[in-house]
Amino acid sequence: MSSSMRWFVIGVVATVLFIVIGGLTFVKMGGIPMETTSHPLPFEETIAKMAIRASFGNAAQDKSPIPADDTNLTAGAQLFITHCAVCHGTPGQPRSAISKGMFPPPPRLFKQGEMVTNDPEGISYWKVTHGIRLSGMPGFESTLSETQRWQLAMLVKHADALPPAVLAVLNAPSK
């Protein structure tokens, strides 16, 4: 190896070490805020969106094996009240104290502008099944059956056009 090539390799290795050590020092000194009340870091939202889209894989092509009928939508509404409403809210109700303290704020799935009704049903199912790291969104793969996860996915897919009986479940007073 020539002398100039050796110095080039040493320079590359030194640069990589400097970046790694500098990055670790930045983190150790509190350079990455972990509190939910902090503003996002530059590019944090962009990087998170890129990562979640890559994680979805082919989930957008997945189709529900259950129909979006009153029975499944009502079951989805009951599951939603039990597992999801504290963060995502119910139609016409204000944000809960829990959801106000979360970062990023969870979408209110029954509020215009925050609904995910244009997400493919397979994407909603993926989110319910796997959750979303560092967002507070849990994965329900080990706690809800496949049918129950599809019922929830169908509920949010049709959140803008739910039958009155399903809305009644969502709007029932808490026990």
C-alpha positions as a Markdown table, in Angstrom:
| # | Residue | x | y | z |
|---|---|---|---|---|
| 1 | Met | 0.0 | 0.0 | 0.0 |
| 2 | Ser | 1.4 | 3.4 | -1.0 |
| 3 | Ser | 2.1 | 6.1 | 1.6 |
| 4 | Ser | -0.7 | 8.3 | 0.3 |
| 5 | Met | -3.2 | 5.5 | 0.4 |
| 6 | Arg | -2.2 | 4.6 | 4.0 |
| 7 | Trp | -2.8 | 8.3 | 5.1 |
| 8 | Phe | -6.1 | 8.3 | 3.3 |
| 9 | Val | -7.3 | 5.2 | 5.1 |
| 10 | Ile | -6.0 | 6.6 | 8.4 |
| 11 | Gly | -7.9 | 9.8 | 7.7 |
| 12 | Val | -11.2 | 7.9 | 7.0 |
| 13 | Val | -10.8 | 5.8 | 10.2 |
| 14 | Ala | -10.0 | 8.9 | 12.2 |
| 15 | Thr | -13.1 | 10.8 | 10.8 |
| 16 | Val | -15.4 | 7.8 | 11.5 |
| 17 | Leu | -14.1 | 7.6 | 15.1 |
| 18 | Phe | -14.5 | 11.3 | 15.6 |
| 19 | Ile | -18.1 | 11.2 | 14.4 |
| 20 | Val | -18.9 | 8.2 | 16.6 |
| 21 | Ile | -17.2 | 9.6 | 19.7 |
| 22 | Gly | -18.7 | 13.1 | 19.0 |
| 23 | Gly | -22.2 | 11.6 | 18.6 |
| 24 | Leu | -21.9 | 9.5 | 21.8 |
| 25 | Thr | -20.7 | 12.6 | 23.7 |
| 26 | Phe | -23.6 | 14.6 | 22.3 |
| 27 | Val | -26.1 | 12.0 | 23.6 |
| 28 | Lys | -24.3 | 11.6 | 26.9 |
| 29 | Met | -24.3 | 15.4 | 27.5 |
| 30 | Gly | -28.1 | 15.5 | 27.1 |
| 31 | Gly | -28.1 | 16.6 | 23.5 |
| 32 | Ile | -31.1 | 14.5 | 22.6 |
| 33 | Pro | -34.1 | 15.6 | 24.7 |
| 34 | Met | -36.2 | 12.7 | 25.9 |
| 35 | Glu | -39.0 | 14.6 | 27.6 |
| 36 | Thr | -42.3 | 14.6 | 25.7 |
| 37 | Thr | -42.6 | 18.4 | 26.3 |
| 38 | Ser | -39.5 | 19.1 | 24.1 |
| 39 | His | -39.6 | 20.4 | 20.6 |
| 40 | Pro | -38.6 | 17.8 | 18.0 |
| 41 | Leu | -35.0 | 17.7 | 16.8 |
| 42 | Pro | -34.2 | 18.9 | 13.3 |
| 43 | Phe | -35.3 | 16.2 | 10.8 |
| 44 | Glu | -36.8 | 14.0 | 13.6 |
| 45 | Glu | -40.2 | 14.0 | 12.0 |
| 46 | Thr | -38.9 | 13.3 | 8.5 |
| 47 | Ile | -36.6 | 10.5 | 9.7 |
| 48 | Ala | -39.5 | 8.9 | 11.8 |
| 49 | Lys | -41.9 | 9.1 | 8.8 |
| 50 | Met | -39.3 | 7.5 | 6.5 |
| 51 | Ala | -38.6 | 4.7 | 9.1 |
| 52 | Ile | -42.3 | 3.9 | 9.7 |
| 53 | Arg | -43.1 | 3.8 | 5.9 |
| 54 | Ala | -40.2 | 1.4 | 5.4 |
| 55 | Ser | -41.4 | -0.8 | 8.3 |
| 56 | Phe | -44.9 | -1.1 | 6.7 |
| 57 | Gly | -43.4 | -3.2 | 3.9 |
| 58 | Asn | -46.3 | -4.6 | 1.9 |
| 59 | Ala | -48.9 | -4.1 | 4.6 |
| 60 | Ala | -50.8 | -1.7 | 2.3 |
| 61 | Gln | -51.8 | -4.6 | 0.1 |
| 62 | Asp | -53.3 | -6.6 | 3.0 |
| 63 | Lys | -57.1 | -6.8 | 2.9 |
| 64 | Ser | -59.3 | -7.5 | 5.8 |
| 65 | Pro | -60.6 | -11.1 | 6.0 |
| 66 | Ile | -63.7 | -9.8 | 7.8 |
| 67 | Pro | -66.5 | -7.6 | 6.4 |
| 68 | Ala | -66.9 | -4.0 | 7.7 |
| 69 | Asp | -70.5 | -4.7 | 8.8 |
| 70 | Asp | -72.4 | -3.5 | 11.9 |
| 71 | Thr | -71.3 | -6.6 | 14.0 |
| 72 | Asn | -67.6 | -6.2 | 13.4 |
| 73 | Leu | -67.7 | -2.4 | 13.6 |
| 74 | Thr | -69.6 | -2.6 | 16.9 |
| 75 | Ala | -67.0 | -5.1 | 18.2 |
| 76 | Gly | -64.3 | -2.8 | 17.1 |
| 77 | Ala | -65.9 | 0.1 | 18.9 |
| 78 | Gln | -66.1 | -1.9 | 22.1 |
| 79 | Leu | -62.4 | -2.8 | 21.8 |
| 80 | Phe | -61.6 | 0.8 | 21.0 |
| 81 | Ile | -63.2 | 2.1 | 24.1 |
| 82 | Thr | -61.3 | -0.5 | 26.2 |
| 83 | His | -57.9 | -0.2 | 24.6 |
| 84 | Cys | -57.6 | 2.9 | 22.5 |
| 85 | Ala | -59.9 | 5.8 | 23.6 |
| 86 | Val | -57.7 | 7.1 | 26.4 |
| 87 | Cys | -55.1 | 8.1 | 23.8 |
| 88 | His | -57.1 | 8.5 | 20.6 |
| 89 | Gly | -60.3 | 9.9 | 22.0 |
| 90 | Thr | -63.9 | 9.4 | 21.0 |
| 91 | Pro | -66.2 | 11.4 | 18.7 |
| 92 | Gly | -66.7 | 15.0 | 19.9 |
| 93 | Gln | -64.8 | 14.6 | 23.2 |
| 94 | Pro | -61.8 | 16.7 | 24.1 |
| 95 | Arg | -58.3 | 15.2 | 24.4 |
| 96 | Ser | -57.6 | 13.2 | 27.6 |
| 97 | Ala | -54.9 | 14.4 | 30.0 |
| 98 | Ile | -52.9 | 11.3 | 29.0 |
| 99 | Ser | -53.0 | 12.1 | 25.3 |
| 100 | Lys | -52.1 | 15.8 | 26.0 |
| 101 | Gly | -48.9 | 14.6 | 27.7 |
| 102 | Met | -47.8 | 12.3 | 24.8 |
| 103 | Phe | -45.2 | 13.1 | 22.1 |
| 104 | Pro | -45.9 | 12.8 | 19.4 |
| 105 | Pro | -49.5 | 13.5 | 20.1 |
| 106 | Pro | -51.7 | 10.6 | 19.1 |
| 107 | Pro | -54.1 | 11.3 | 16.3 |
| 108 | Arg | -57.7 | 11.7 | 17.4 |
| 109 | Leu | -59.1 | 9.1 | 15.1 |
| 110 | Phe | -62.7 | 10.6 | 15.0 |
| 111 | Lys | -61.7 | 14.2 | 14.4 |
| 112 | Gln | -61.7 | 15.7 | 10.9 |
| 113 | Gly | -58.1 | 16.2 | 9.8 |
| 114 | Glu | -56.7 | 13.6 | 12.1 |
| 115 | Met | -58.7 | 10.5 | 10.8 |
| 116 | Val | -56.7 | 7.8 | 9.1 |
| 117 | Thr | -59.6 | 6.7 | 6.9 |
| 118 | Asn | -57.4 | 7.1 | 3.8 |
| 119 | Asp | -54.8 | 4.7 | 5.2 |
| 120 | Pro | -55.1 | 1.3 | 3.5 |
| 121 | Glu | -56.8 | -1.1 | 5.9 |
| 122 | Gly | -53.6 | -3.2 | 6.0 |
| 123 | Ile | -51.6 | -0.2 | 7.3 |
| 124 | Ser | -54.1 | 0.3 | 10.2 |
| 125 | Tyr | -53.9 | -3.4 | 10.9 |
| 126 | Trp | -50.1 | -3.3 | 10.9 |
| 127 | Lys | -50.2 | -0.3 | 13.4 |
| 128 | Val | -52.6 | -2.1 | 15.7 |
| 129 | Thr | -50.6 | -5.4 | 15.5 |
| 130 | His | -47.1 | -4.0 | 15.9 |
| 131 | Gly | -47.4 | -0.6 | 17.5 |
| 132 | Ile | -45.1 | 2.3 | 16.8 |
| 133 | Arg | -41.8 | 2.5 | 18.6 |
| 134 | Leu | -41.1 | 5.7 | 20.6 |
| 135 | Ser | -44.6 | 7.0 | 20.1 |
| 136 | Gly | -46.6 | 5.4 | 22.9 |
| 137 | Met | -48.6 | 3.3 | 20.5 |
| 138 | Pro | -48.5 | -0.3 | 21.8 |
| 139 | Gly | -48.6 | -3.4 | 19.7 |
| 140 | Phe | -51.5 | -5.7 | 20.4 |
| 141 | Glu | -50.3 | -8.8 | 18.6 |
| 142 | Ser | -50.0 | -10.8 | 21.8 |
| 143 | Thr | -53.1 | -9.4 | 23.6 |
| 144 | Leu | -55.8 | -9.3 | 20.9 |
| 145 | Ser | -56.8 | -11.9 | 18.4 |
| 146 | Glu | -56.3 | -11.4 | 14.7 |
| 147 | Thr | -60.0 | -10.9 | 14.3 |
| 148 | Gln | -60.1 | -8.3 | 17.0 |
| 149 | Arg | -57.1 | -6.4 | 15.4 |
| 150 | Trp | -59.0 | -6.4 | 12.1 |
| 151 | Gln | -62.1 | -5.1 | 13.8 |
| 152 | Leu | -60.1 | -2.2 | 15.2 |
| 153 | Ala | -58.6 | -1.6 | 11.8 |
| 154 | Met | -62.0 | -1.6 | 10.1 |
| 155 | Leu | -63.4 | 0.8 | 12.7 |
| 156 | Val | -60.7 | 3.4 | 12.1 |
| 157 | Lys | -60.9 | 2.9 | 8.3 |
| 158 | His | -64.6 | 3.7 | 8.4 |
| 159 | Ala | -64.4 | 6.4 | 11.2 |
| 160 | Asp | -66.0 | 9.0 | 9.0 |
| 161 | Ala | -69.1 | 7.0 | 8.1 |
| 162 | Leu | -70.0 | 4.8 | 11.1 |
| 163 | Pro | -73.5 | 3.5 | 11.6 |
| 164 | Pro | -75.5 | 5.1 | 14.5 |
| 165 | Ala | -75.3 | 1.9 | 16.6 |
| 166 | Val | -71.5 | 2.0 | 16.4 |
| 167 | Leu | -71.4 | 5.7 | 17.3 |
| 168 | Ala | -73.7 | 5.0 | 20.3 |
| 169 | Val | -71.1 | 2.5 | 21.6 |
| 170 | Leu | -68.3 | 5.1 | 21.2 |
| 171 | Asn | -70.3 | 7.8 | 22.8 |
| 172 | Ala | -71.7 | 5.8 | 25.7 |
| 173 | Pro | -70.9 | 7.3 | 29.1 |
| 174 | Ser | -68.0 | 5.7 | 30.9 |
| 175 | Lys | -68.7 | 3.2 | 33.6 |
